[in-house]
XYZ file of C-alpha atoms in Angstrom:
782
model
C -39.180 -93.128 33.651
C -39.749 -89.392 34.949
C -36.999 -86.936 34.746
C -36.909 -83.144 35.522
C -34.957 -82.418 32.396
C -36.044 -82.103 28.905
C -35.361 -85.410 26.730
C -32.772 -83.809 24.304
C -31.116 -82.448 27.139
C -30.919 -85.544 28.976
C -29.907 -87.428 25.995
C -26.998 -85.323 25.464
C -25.730 -85.862 29.179
C -26.046 -89.412 28.791
C -23.950 -89.518 25.481
C -21.363 -87.371 27.168
C -21.063 -89.660 30.045
C -20.928 -92.702 27.823
C -17.800 -91.181 26.094
C -16.012 -90.502 29.070
C -16.428 -94.135 30.131
C -15.208 -95.533 27.009
C -12.155 -93.230 27.154
C -11.453 -94.506 30.738
C -11.941 -98.088 29.824
C -9.398 -97.928 26.792
C -6.803 -96.331 29.050
C -7.304 -99.142 31.741
C -7.151 -101.810 29.081
C -3.908 -100.351 27.666
C -2.504 -100.214 31.109
C -3.397 -103.768 31.878
C -1.682 -105.022 28.686
C 1.567 -103.160 29.730
C 1.437 -104.596 33.203
C 1.078 -108.049 31.876
C 4.087 -107.813 29.722
C 6.046 -106.446 32.377
C 5.127 -109.236 34.690
C 6.187 -111.700 32.077
C 9.704 -110.518 32.102
C 9.411 -109.135 28.554
C 11.700 -106.247 27.643
C 9.970 -102.871 28.480
C 8.983 -100.761 25.445
C 11.459 -98.164 24.457
C 9.162 -95.534 24.812
C 7.468 -94.886 28.121
C 3.945 -95.528 28.725
C 1.638 -92.868 27.284
C -0.063 -90.572 29.297
C -3.621 -90.806 30.092
C -6.027 -89.605 27.353
C -7.608 -86.548 28.309
C -11.446 -86.858 28.601
C -12.965 -83.903 26.604
C -15.019 -81.946 28.749
C -18.886 -82.032 27.807
C -20.018 -79.111 25.821
C -23.157 -77.560 27.008
C -25.785 -78.014 24.402
C -27.857 -75.202 23.067
C -30.997 -75.212 24.645
C -34.026 -75.794 22.424
C -35.700 -72.452 23.020
C -32.388 -70.731 22.400
C -31.919 -72.240 19.071
C -35.760 -71.617 18.220
C -35.143 -67.937 18.950
C -31.892 -67.486 16.896
C -33.741 -69.119 13.999
C -36.916 -66.995 14.405
C -34.906 -63.682 14.708
C -32.883 -64.741 11.717
C -35.919 -65.502 9.625
C -37.565 -62.154 10.656
C -34.664 -60.193 9.888
C -34.406 -61.760 6.384
C -38.280 -61.343 5.731
C -37.824 -57.757 6.770
C -34.748 -57.311 4.412
C -36.797 -58.739 1.456
C -39.829 -56.641 2.345
C -37.897 -53.488 2.365
C -36.055 -54.493 -0.853
C -39.309 -55.250 -2.645
C -40.657 -51.673 -1.302
C -37.731 -49.715 -2.660
C -36.766 -51.623 -5.633
C -39.391 -53.598 -7.217
C -42.359 -51.326 -6.277
C -42.298 -49.185 -9.658
C -42.540 -52.368 -11.669
C -46.114 -53.062 -10.466
C -49.189 -51.133 -11.402
C -51.508 -49.386 -8.578
C -53.580 -52.480 -8.186
C -50.698 -54.911 -8.212
C -48.834 -52.844 -5.562
C -51.982 -52.457 -3.259
C -52.840 -56.143 -3.685
C -49.476 -57.225 -2.750
C -48.903 -55.093 0.428
C -52.327 -55.691 1.533
C -51.777 -59.501 1.158
C -48.506 -59.434 2.724
C -49.505 -57.270 5.579
C -52.718 -59.179 6.316
C -50.916 -62.638 6.163
C -48.330 -61.271 8.648
C -50.570 -59.809 10.922
C -52.857 -62.790 10.953
C -50.326 -65.623 11.034
C -49.681 -65.035 15.022
C -52.961 -65.651 16.060
C -52.777 -69.069 14.401
C -49.228 -69.713 15.684
C -50.357 -68.560 19.421
C -53.222 -71.316 19.243
C -50.584 -73.841 18.481
C -48.537 -72.724 21.343
C -45.583 -71.193 19.120
C -45.257 -67.964 20.861
C -41.688 -67.226 19.879
C -42.606 -67.886 16.344
C -45.665 -65.571 16.704
C -43.396 -62.920 18.136
C -41.140 -63.083 15.028
C -43.937 -63.147 12.537
C -45.845 -60.368 14.389
C -42.487 -58.175 14.159
C -42.474 -58.656 10.191
C -46.023 -57.492 10.295
C -45.361 -54.456 12.163
C -42.386 -53.690 9.671
C -44.980 -54.087 6.868
C -47.210 -51.548 8.177
C -44.383 -49.031 8.251
C -43.680 -49.796 4.764
C -47.633 -49.356 4.051
C -47.367 -45.848 5.552
C -44.254 -45.232 3.404
C -45.953 -46.464 0.344
C -49.147 -44.294 1.072
C -47.059 -41.222 1.258
C -44.859 -42.035 -1.694
C -47.802 -42.726 -3.917
C -50.956 -41.088 -2.626
C -49.706 -38.068 -0.866
C -46.421 -37.188 -2.552
C -46.610 -33.505 -1.887
C -47.422 -33.822 1.799
C -44.810 -32.458 4.327
C -42.749 -35.394 5.300
C -42.286 -34.292 8.895
C -46.204 -33.586 9.367
C -47.003 -36.975 7.538
C -44.545 -38.874 10.022
C -46.149 -37.482 12.933
C -49.569 -38.353 11.797
C -48.396 -41.705 10.704
C -46.623 -42.389 13.959
C -49.840 -41.636 15.748
C -51.900 -44.002 13.780
C -49.305 -46.845 13.914
C -49.130 -46.305 17.597
C -52.912 -46.877 17.886
C -53.026 -49.771 15.400
C -50.207 -51.572 17.071
C -51.875 -51.002 20.719
C -54.771 -52.482 19.473
C -53.317 -55.390 17.708
C -51.331 -56.037 20.776
C -54.335 -55.888 22.889
C -56.072 -58.333 20.748
C -53.096 -60.651 20.760
C -52.767 -60.424 24.716
C -49.973 -63.062 24.886
C -47.557 -60.903 22.407
C -45.237 -58.307 23.911
C -43.575 -56.881 20.915
C -46.551 -55.050 19.375
C -47.169 -53.237 22.799
C -43.534 -52.344 23.363
C -43.621 -50.906 19.597
C -46.694 -49.008 20.279
C -45.129 -47.135 23.355
C -41.952 -46.495 21.358
C -43.596 -44.954 18.195
C -46.096 -43.230 20.519
C -43.288 -40.848 21.465
C -42.892 -39.297 18.104
C -46.240 -37.543 17.135
C -46.188 -34.575 19.413
C -42.657 -33.729 19.125
C -42.627 -34.182 15.421
C -45.841 -32.148 15.051
C -44.209 -29.314 16.795
C -41.240 -29.488 14.527
C -43.511 -29.371 11.337
C -45.265 -26.395 12.990
C -41.878 -24.613 13.362
C -42.103 -24.283 17.055
C -38.927 -23.140 18.766
C -37.303 -24.431 21.839
C -40.243 -23.774 24.196
C -42.602 -25.391 21.833
C -40.246 -28.458 21.374
C -40.109 -28.671 25.198
C -43.783 -28.186 25.697
C -44.362 -31.163 23.262
C -41.798 -33.300 24.952
C -43.436 -32.621 28.372
C -46.913 -33.329 26.939
C -45.564 -36.743 25.659
C -44.267 -37.419 29.166
C -47.438 -36.610 30.738
C -49.157 -39.219 28.430
C -46.572 -41.726 29.046
C -47.001 -41.149 32.693
C -50.632 -41.699 32.491
C -50.530 -44.778 30.530
C -48.112 -46.119 32.843
C -50.221 -45.423 35.854
C -53.308 -46.726 33.969
C -52.011 -49.937 32.573
C -51.182 -52.959 34.916
C -49.264 -54.929 32.295
C -45.433 -54.572 32.815
C -44.819 -54.715 29.064
C -46.314 -51.402 28.934
C -45.739 -49.860 32.333
C -41.680 -50.244 32.341
C -41.125 -48.523 28.799
C -43.882 -45.921 29.634
C -42.281 -44.807 32.802
C -38.935 -44.814 31.133
C -39.899 -42.764 28.205
C -41.668 -40.450 30.653
C -38.400 -39.942 32.737
C -36.487 -39.373 29.595
C -38.701 -36.845 27.804
C -39.671 -35.120 31.097
C -36.110 -34.515 31.836
C -35.462 -33.252 28.438
C -38.391 -30.736 28.516
C -37.104 -29.457 31.999
C -33.533 -29.136 30.775
C -35.029 -27.126 27.795
C -36.831 -24.827 30.172
C -33.899 -24.222 32.453
C -31.685 -23.391 29.621
C -34.239 -21.020 28.185
C -34.802 -19.390 31.746
C -31.130 -18.494 32.037
C -30.873 -17.152 28.465
C -34.314 -14.963 28.940
C -34.425 -13.989 32.645
C -37.877 -12.931 33.575
C -39.689 -14.361 30.567
C -42.941 -16.373 31.268
C -42.589 -18.999 28.834
C -39.732 -20.962 30.481
C -41.286 -20.442 33.934
C -44.691 -22.113 32.786
C -42.802 -24.828 31.179
C -40.965 -25.409 34.498
C -44.034 -25.245 36.580
C -45.938 -27.615 34.326
C -42.855 -30.024 34.762
C -43.004 -29.642 38.532
C -46.856 -30.483 38.527
C -46.233 -33.386 36.651
C -43.476 -34.781 38.964
C -45.658 -34.281 41.983
C -48.535 -35.791 40.216
C -46.520 -38.879 39.445
C -45.037 -39.317 42.847
C -48.640 -38.853 44.182
C -49.839 -41.846 42.157
C -46.858 -43.907 42.714
C -45.616 -44.572 46.130
C -42.316 -45.403 45.482
C -41.439 -42.302 43.141
C -40.055 -39.889 45.624
C -37.457 -39.041 42.972
C -40.321 -37.678 40.697
C -41.451 -35.481 43.555
C -37.835 -34.310 44.244
C -37.367 -33.317 40.515
C -40.807 -31.577 40.448
C -39.964 -29.511 43.688
C -36.732 -28.502 41.917
C -38.478 -27.625 38.580
C -41.043 -25.545 40.573
C -38.399 -23.584 42.460
C -36.478 -22.968 39.280
C -39.799 -21.671 37.666
C -40.048 -19.151 40.391
C -36.453 -18.008 40.056
C -37.117 -17.738 36.032
C -39.487 -14.954 36.704
C -36.918 -12.507 38.144
C -35.946 -10.162 35.557
C -32.574 -9.112 34.363
C -30.998 -6.193 35.914
C -28.179 -5.130 38.678
C -27.675 -7.701 41.075
C -30.592 -9.698 39.561
C -28.158 -12.932 39.834
C -28.448 -12.760 43.766
C -32.189 -11.673 43.597
C -32.931 -14.787 41.423
C -31.054 -16.878 44.112
C -33.135 -15.264 46.743
C -36.366 -16.210 44.964
C -35.528 -19.804 44.351
C -34.449 -20.041 48.004
C -37.719 -18.547 49.049
C -39.439 -20.830 46.862
C -37.722 -23.727 48.538
C -38.431 -22.273 51.991
C -42.227 -22.314 51.102
C -42.084 -25.751 49.496
C -40.506 -27.260 52.475
C -42.725 -25.462 54.904
C -45.790 -26.503 53.001
C -44.669 -30.268 52.995
C -43.945 -30.079 56.870
C -47.194 -28.507 57.581
C -49.225 -30.906 55.491
C -47.957 -34.031 57.336
C -47.904 -37.454 56.282
C -51.668 -37.966 56.416
C -52.759 -35.329 53.891
C -49.938 -35.808 51.462
C -48.258 -39.073 50.478
C -44.980 -39.900 51.966
C -43.332 -40.027 48.385
C -44.448 -36.387 47.714
C -43.490 -35.200 51.228
C -40.152 -36.633 51.024
C -39.390 -35.492 47.702
C -40.433 -31.898 48.283
C -38.537 -31.747 51.561
C -35.259 -33.012 49.749
C -35.936 -30.454 46.948
C -36.197 -27.602 49.383
C -33.278 -28.735 51.449
C -31.159 -29.256 48.129
C -31.932 -25.729 46.842
C -31.374 -24.057 50.186
C -27.968 -25.582 50.663
C -26.793 -24.890 47.132
C -28.041 -21.193 47.721
C -26.237 -21.355 51.021
C -22.959 -22.446 49.424
C -23.149 -19.871 46.601
C -23.848 -17.058 49.182
C -20.997 -18.034 51.503
C -18.555 -18.196 48.811
C -19.362 -14.634 47.780
C -19.037 -13.541 51.425
C -15.452 -15.402 51.675
C -14.392 -13.662 48.605
C -15.349 -10.186 49.944
C -13.597 -10.978 53.118
C -10.309 -12.004 51.273
C -10.461 -8.936 49.260
C -10.066 -6.976 52.551
C -6.573 -8.521 52.878
C -5.242 -5.932 50.313
C -4.722 -3.493 53.427
C -1.852 -5.504 54.430
C 0.020 -3.894 51.610
C -0.064 -0.539 53.066
C -1.589 -0.326 56.576
C -2.873 3.029 57.967
C -3.020 4.384 54.204
C -6.234 6.006 55.009
C -7.552 5.545 51.391
C -11.138 5.076 52.514
C -11.793 2.291 50.080
C -15.489 1.902 48.976
C -17.237 -1.012 51.001
C -18.478 -2.853 48.111
C -20.491 -6.132 48.212
C -22.555 -8.330 46.248
C -25.539 -6.466 47.253
C -28.827 -7.020 49.396
C -29.855 -9.873 47.334
C -27.101 -11.954 48.834
C -28.101 -11.072 52.418
C -31.719 -11.886 51.702
C -30.788 -15.251 49.866
C -28.496 -16.346 52.997
C -31.378 -15.485 55.459
C -33.734 -17.527 53.468
C -31.468 -20.380 53.346
C -30.898 -20.253 57.004
C -34.694 -20.379 57.544
C -35.155 -23.336 55.107
C -32.217 -25.264 56.762
C -33.367 -24.634 60.165
C -36.973 -25.610 59.318
C -38.263 -28.127 61.998
C -39.068 -31.541 60.536
C -36.655 -31.022 57.542
C -33.981 -33.652 56.448
C -31.238 -32.333 58.104
C -30.348 -33.609 61.694
C -31.330 -30.927 64.143
C -27.592 -30.121 65.340
C -26.571 -29.877 61.715
C -29.574 -27.726 60.803
C -29.015 -25.429 63.647
C -25.231 -24.933 62.865
C -25.883 -24.256 59.197
C -28.728 -21.872 59.777
C -26.359 -19.913 62.407
C -23.606 -19.723 59.781
C -25.879 -18.625 57.150
C -27.604 -15.829 59.276
C -24.119 -14.518 60.330
C -23.005 -14.180 56.861
C -26.076 -12.575 55.731
C -26.063 -10.009 58.505
C -22.199 -9.373 58.067
C -22.573 -8.904 54.371
C -25.810 -6.486 54.461
C -23.713 -3.525 55.354
C -21.241 -3.891 52.540
C -22.818 -1.646 50.207
C -21.236 1.592 48.263
C -22.212 4.729 49.947
C -22.369 3.986 53.577
C -19.674 5.514 55.772
C -16.939 3.472 57.327
C -18.181 3.944 60.971
C -21.544 2.639 60.087
C -20.199 -0.535 58.455
C -17.730 -1.184 61.300
C -20.508 -0.616 63.840
C -22.913 -2.934 62.085
C -20.384 -5.686 61.620
C -19.144 -5.293 65.246
C -22.615 -5.980 66.430
C -23.036 -9.007 64.162
C -19.681 -10.330 65.823
C -20.870 -9.513 69.203
C -24.099 -11.216 68.607
C -22.369 -14.218 67.313
C -20.019 -14.487 70.200
C -23.091 -14.049 72.519
C -24.895 -17.114 70.749
C -21.468 -19.050 71.035
C -21.651 -18.487 74.919
C -25.130 -19.297 75.506
C -26.141 -21.842 72.859
C -27.106 -25.178 74.628
C -26.084 -27.162 71.594
C -22.485 -27.912 71.421
C -22.684 -27.684 67.343
C -24.517 -24.426 67.340
C -22.081 -22.794 69.966
C -19.012 -24.007 67.719
C -20.603 -22.656 64.644
C -21.510 -19.410 66.248
C -17.823 -19.066 67.686
C -16.299 -19.894 64.173
C -18.418 -17.118 62.603
C -17.620 -14.741 65.334
C -13.940 -15.445 64.913
C -14.121 -14.935 60.954
C -16.108 -11.874 61.333
C -13.838 -10.269 63.960
C -10.860 -11.011 61.556
C -12.750 -9.527 58.589
C -13.529 -6.288 60.599
C -9.901 -6.086 61.882
C -8.547 -5.994 58.342
C -10.974 -3.407 57.326
C -10.020 -1.389 60.422
C -6.209 -1.354 59.384
C -7.009 1.114 56.627
C -7.083 3.929 59.566
C -5.393 4.569 62.839
C -8.664 5.688 64.721
C -10.670 2.765 63.276
C -7.813 0.301 64.263
C -7.860 1.320 68.029
C -11.570 1.480 68.177
C -12.200 -1.760 66.467
C -9.221 -3.579 68.251
C -10.316 -2.164 71.376
C -13.969 -3.152 71.174
C -12.995 -6.538 70.253
C -10.487 -7.085 72.990
C -13.095 -6.026 75.496
C -15.605 -8.296 74.131
C -13.105 -11.320 74.118
C -12.269 -10.505 77.706
C -15.866 -10.475 78.718
C -16.456 -13.695 76.918
C -13.605 -15.479 78.625
C -14.947 -14.289 81.818
C -18.410 -15.844 81.250
C -18.730 -18.716 83.497
C -21.767 -20.298 82.093
C -20.106 -20.908 78.520
C -18.191 -23.900 77.672
C -14.541 -24.103 78.471
C -13.397 -24.386 74.572
C -15.466 -21.281 73.760
C -14.061 -19.500 76.725
C -10.526 -20.458 75.742
C -10.931 -19.255 72.480
C -12.167 -15.746 73.699
C -9.143 -15.638 76.063
C -6.951 -16.338 73.029
C -8.475 -13.465 71.050
C -8.258 -10.885 74.143
C -4.652 -11.545 74.383
C -3.993 -11.363 70.460
C -5.884 -8.097 70.518
C -4.213 -6.580 73.541
C -0.888 -7.326 71.633
C -2.018 -5.800 68.752
C -2.960 -2.815 70.456
C 0.440 -2.749 72.170
C 2.104 -2.773 68.749
C -0.185 -0.209 67.475
C 0.722 2.042 70.336
C 4.240 1.638 69.698
C 3.639 2.563 66.017
C 1.880 5.785 67.064
C 4.540 6.782 69.486
C 7.026 6.509 66.716
C 9.190 3.722 68.242
C 11.083 1.626 65.831
C 10.369 -1.866 65.494
C 12.914 -3.074 67.944
C 11.358 -0.956 70.840
C 7.841 -2.195 69.713
C 8.907 -5.645 70.702
C 9.759 -4.221 74.317
C 6.288 -2.721 74.293
C 4.824 -6.088 73.368
C 6.123 -7.692 76.282
C 3.772 -5.853 78.438
C 1.094 -8.505 77.398
C 2.938 -11.656 78.454
C 3.660 -9.738 81.850
C 0.040 -8.699 82.503
C -1.113 -12.120 81.805
C 1.384 -13.726 84.106
C 0.270 -11.493 86.638
C -3.502 -12.344 86.314
C -2.991 -16.094 85.685
C -3.910 -17.106 89.071
C -7.432 -15.482 88.526
C -8.046 -16.636 85.188
C -9.482 -20.207 86.156
C -10.088 -22.697 83.355
C -8.821 -20.281 80.580
C -5.505 -19.844 82.190
C -3.656 -22.222 79.874
C -5.116 -20.908 76.807
C -4.058 -17.158 77.804
C -0.798 -18.286 78.908
C -0.176 -20.147 75.587
C -1.306 -16.911 73.644
C 1.015 -14.836 75.848
C 3.897 -17.164 75.136
C 3.171 -16.727 71.379
C 3.399 -12.925 71.836
C 6.595 -13.288 73.808
C 7.921 -15.194 70.865
C 6.642 -12.586 68.370
C 8.391 -9.893 70.536
C 11.905 -11.703 70.576
C 11.333 -12.611 66.665
C 10.652 -8.783 65.971
C 13.591 -7.765 68.068
C 15.939 -10.296 66.321
C 14.802 -9.271 62.975
C 15.322 -5.568 63.693
C 19.059 -6.340 64.196
C 19.389 -4.139 67.313
C 21.546 -6.287 69.830
C 21.151 -4.024 72.703
C 17.416 -3.875 72.436
C 17.359 -7.663 71.753
C 19.354 -8.309 74.813
C 16.833 -6.133 76.734
C 13.787 -8.054 75.319
C 15.457 -11.447 76.154
C 16.166 -10.416 79.744
C 12.651 -9.076 80.229
C 11.401 -12.099 78.769
C 13.352 -14.026 81.401
C 11.972 -12.004 84.088
C 8.453 -12.771 82.950
C 9.049 -16.464 82.897
C 10.954 -16.120 86.376
C 7.805 -14.476 87.888
C 5.540 -17.171 86.360
C 7.853 -19.895 87.655
C 7.110 -18.738 91.426
C 3.725 -20.591 91.198
C 4.143 -24.388 92.014
C 2.335 -25.553 88.696
C 4.769 -23.415 86.747
C 8.267 -24.206 87.956
C 9.271 -25.648 84.708
C 9.343 -22.074 83.447
C 12.309 -21.622 85.668
C 14.579 -23.287 83.043
C 13.111 -20.903 80.240
C 13.679 -17.940 82.500
C 17.443 -19.017 82.975
C 17.960 -19.696 79.194
C 16.402 -16.274 78.253
C 18.431 -14.353 80.954
C 21.610 -16.092 79.742
C 20.811 -15.351 76.147
C 20.307 -11.695 76.884
C 23.517 -11.538 78.861
C 25.533 -13.374 76.002
C 23.838 -10.719 73.465
C 24.547 -7.767 75.719
C 28.177 -8.996 75.989
C 28.653 -9.630 72.259
C 27.069 -6.010 71.699
C 29.914 -4.731 74.122
C 32.550 -6.444 71.874
C 33.441 -8.912 75.047
C 35.501 -12.127 73.563
C 36.501 -13.517 76.983
C 34.851 -16.834 77.276
C 34.573 -16.712 81.222
C 32.328 -13.708 80.724
C 29.930 -15.828 78.915
C 30.466 -19.226 81.024
C 30.543 -17.829 84.427
C 26.976 -16.240 84.280
C 25.627 -19.697 83.428
C 27.946 -21.753 86.002
C 27.404 -19.759 89.009
C 23.407 -20.011 88.957
C 23.764 -23.778 87.972
C 26.018 -24.515 90.954
C 23.736 -22.825 93.172
C 20.645 -24.866 92.042
C 22.660 -27.888 92.322
C 23.733 -27.154 95.856
C 20.055 -26.423 96.794
C 19.086 -29.586 95.306
C 21.888 -31.559 97.320
C 20.532 -30.095 100.364
C 17.156 -31.139 99.582
C 17.960 -34.660 98.273
C 21.452 -35.902 99.673
C 21.098 -39.043 97.565
C 21.231 -36.931 94.353
C 24.281 -37.710 92.206
C 27.031 -35.053 91.968
C 27.023 -35.470 88.238
C 23.288 -34.263 88.146
C 23.839 -31.668 90.706
C 27.151 -30.179 90.132
C 28.287 -31.314 86.582
C 26.343 -28.816 84.354
C 27.861 -25.863 86.428
C 31.259 -27.340 86.578
C 31.368 -27.898 82.923
C 30.152 -24.577 81.993
C 32.724 -23.039 84.441
C 35.885 -25.035 83.459
C 35.682 -26.476 79.947
C 35.516 -23.174 77.958
C 38.513 -21.908 79.870
C 40.352 -25.123 79.191
C 39.821 -24.818 75.712
C 41.015 -21.155 75.596
C 44.247 -22.135 77.678
C 45.586 -23.923 74.703
C 45.346 -20.839 72.499
C 46.599 -18.442 75.095
C 50.130 -17.492 75.407
C 49.758 -15.654 78.732
C 50.356 -16.983 82.291
C 47.317 -15.474 83.881
C 44.346 -17.816 82.572
C 46.510 -21.036 83.037
C 47.348 -19.918 86.624
C 43.831 -18.968 87.675
C 42.281 -22.117 85.835
C 44.703 -24.391 87.465
C 44.209 -22.869 90.907
C 40.377 -23.236 90.419
C 40.711 -26.821 89.222
C 43.001 -27.563 92.046
C 40.331 -26.423 94.414
C 37.528 -28.312 92.937
C 39.512 -31.480 92.867
C 40.520 -31.341 96.595
C 36.796 -30.341 97.518
C 35.624 -33.613 95.541
C 38.472 -35.586 97.236
C 37.426 -34.316 100.638
C 33.589 -35.042 100.185
C 34.130 -37.987 97.878
C 31.989 -36.425 94.995
C 32.857 -37.628 91.569
C 31.926 -34.785 89.325
C 34.257 -32.223 91.021
C 37.061 -34.959 91.468
C 37.108 -36.077 88.003
C 36.207 -32.773 86.258
C 38.574 -30.815 88.293
C 41.476 -33.452 88.029
C 41.163 -33.668 84.051
C 41.164 -29.770 83.882
C 44.294 -29.691 86.017
C 46.133 -32.377 84.248
C 45.346 -30.436 80.962
C 46.729 -27.201 82.338
C 49.782 -29.030 83.617
C 50.286 -30.770 80.260
C 49.826 -27.253 78.653
C 52.516 -25.786 80.838
C 54.852 -28.614 80.558
C 54.446 -29.009 76.728
C 57.252 -26.716 75.598
C 59.764 -28.224 78.120
C 58.732 -31.687 76.801
C 59.330 -30.338 73.321
C 62.889 -29.089 74.028
C 63.822 -32.161 75.954
C 62.806 -34.484 73.074
C 64.930 -32.365 70.787
C 68.188 -32.907 72.997
C 67.644 -36.770 73.305
C 68.881 -39.165 71.042
C 66.412 -40.582 68.467
C 66.941 -44.094 69.786
C 65.916 -43.151 73.300
C 62.112 -42.753 72.864
C 61.550 -46.125 71.403
C 63.634 -47.984 73.970
C 61.804 -46.283 76.628
C 58.509 -47.342 75.112
C 59.955 -50.981 74.742
C 61.042 -50.881 78.538
C 57.423 -49.503 79.450
C 55.764 -52.340 77.356
C 57.831 -55.012 79.112
C 57.009 -53.666 82.615
C 53.320 -53.539 81.853
C 53.502 -56.974 80.326
C 55.257 -58.520 83.377
C 52.855 -56.882 85.767
C 49.653 -57.264 83.583
C 47.413 -59.037 86.152
C 48.386 -56.463 88.791
C 47.570 -53.839 86.614
C 44.274 -55.233 85.910
C 43.659 -55.399 89.838
C 44.605 -51.952 90.253
C 42.340 -50.713 87.393
C 39.540 -52.682 88.934
C 40.083 -51.124 92.497
C 40.246 -47.748 90.632
C 36.920 -48.265 89.033
C 35.158 -49.343 92.088
C 36.705 -46.302 93.970
C 35.294 -44.088 91.291
C 32.062 -45.956 91.489
C 31.776 -45.414 95.426
C 31.987 -41.673 94.681
C 28.588 -39.620 94.894
């Protein structure tokens, strides 16, 4: 019988299946016996029928090869321990001849046995015995040092011994081609000779790094030359680990010793090794990436220490990255392998991106430092225009070139936007140096802002346009903050920026978002100029708010001509108006606040004359009413009608116009707000008024409103006027009711209430019909 399973495995499976069948058969027989006794009318047993016996799950047997490997490993370990104990403990009890004979015999036997075992097909046993033999060779080397060369330097001897052992083990593994352990051990021990030799020679960190790099190069050469995986994989791993360690040493020394040639040479050699590996291996683009980064770091390591050298070192690295990327792009995929080209391009882009981030962070810090002028505007302290130096500008310009390089790793929109940001930041930061006059710095930075604005208006790509627009906005903010230190600078800078924003908003070929941003900037700078003019004129803050309202008024007048940027300009003007109201409110000058509110309402009313801005009429009315109330409060007026009638009369006029245009409109929506504003505050005031004039006038007005509502069948005048009239009448009759209630006997009010309840109960259905008719009559009112 043929079976795909090994005989031992198949036998174990059969035994397990038979065990399960036996357990199942025993259970079925017991169940059958219980059922027979039950059918024979025998008494049931006191204990319930036992549950089924669980069948034990089959335990997967240990494979034959696994058991063999465990036994062989254990045997090899025991032999290694015995050999080590013999060498360390029993070595001294033998003479020179005996020692040599024992070690030679054991080593020869351990190294010869695997050949015979391989011929018999016992590969695992051969691997285990070979491991013992390799360990014996290490003990032989130790014995030679301990007896034959006791005065030799231990580190130097270990270096030479590891080199000899690596060669011996490599030859032994090559002779027995089916064994993997000797070759793995040879690769592992081959990592020791050069680093140990450098340590024995007293080499410093650079010497150790050179030894590590040379060993990594030998590993890479071995991995490239040998096709066997047992050698290639560990050789590549060792090459990567030792090469990375060497580059780390070189980078650390370059930072500790700027301008030294040693670290630069070590980094350059590491870069060449990485590129060579990627050139040899098509899939090793990571090696080219590391090599490119090492080469760039080597260039930066040559920059000597000095004032501003940090940014010049960054500039040198970015320049090297630019040259590296340009060379990779120019070479093309035909002359240079794809792995090398991709790795170098990525290395150049990574260095350029890091340099750009560092430079932009420095520029942002310099701009944020200008905000200190807000603590004391127009102090005329003429601060020094300090900055990171020219190295920062050069680094950013080079980063812009590296990021924008055609054929690079970044998408074209992202590359263009990044290049624009870096270039604008570089040109903006270039004038920020001590010694330059303030007007020169402002002129240069305004030129950069203007150039960025032109790029935002004319750039065909949206990403580039938005990036340039953002640079222009940030730069304008930075120049504006610096200009606040002096009056002349403020007016000059703000005026130029306002004119530039106005021209940008009028540029018809630009995109609408960019033009809208320019419009907002123009309105903002115009408002700032208005406030600055008020400050120069010596006006208090409350009157500066009045001057600020000139900007919303101008925008409202020019709005029909603004085209697609009208909404943005009007929104900015509304913000300026709110700022004016807030300033006047914070100043605490009630008459000026009333003036500001009234002028704001007038501006809104003027804008509401346009059909598309009719909704501003409500804002105009609210602002005018608020201004009137503030003015009345400033005059000390406490009569509620003075506050209510200015609101009620326009509301009733608007309701009348609406009813004329739409006769079907409800009287509540047309007249309800006006009548409520006119009658309700006075009705509340009547109950606290001891005089007769207000009740008389309010009652007369409520009677007139009620009659008018009844005549025209309008619900709002009829019900509101009637309710107010009833409240006034109740107020006038209240004293007499109280007086009569005090004269009547105490039993009369309950008696009258009882009679009223009896009358209502007797005519309940009639009262319901009357209520329904009243509701229907009210519902028919308009």
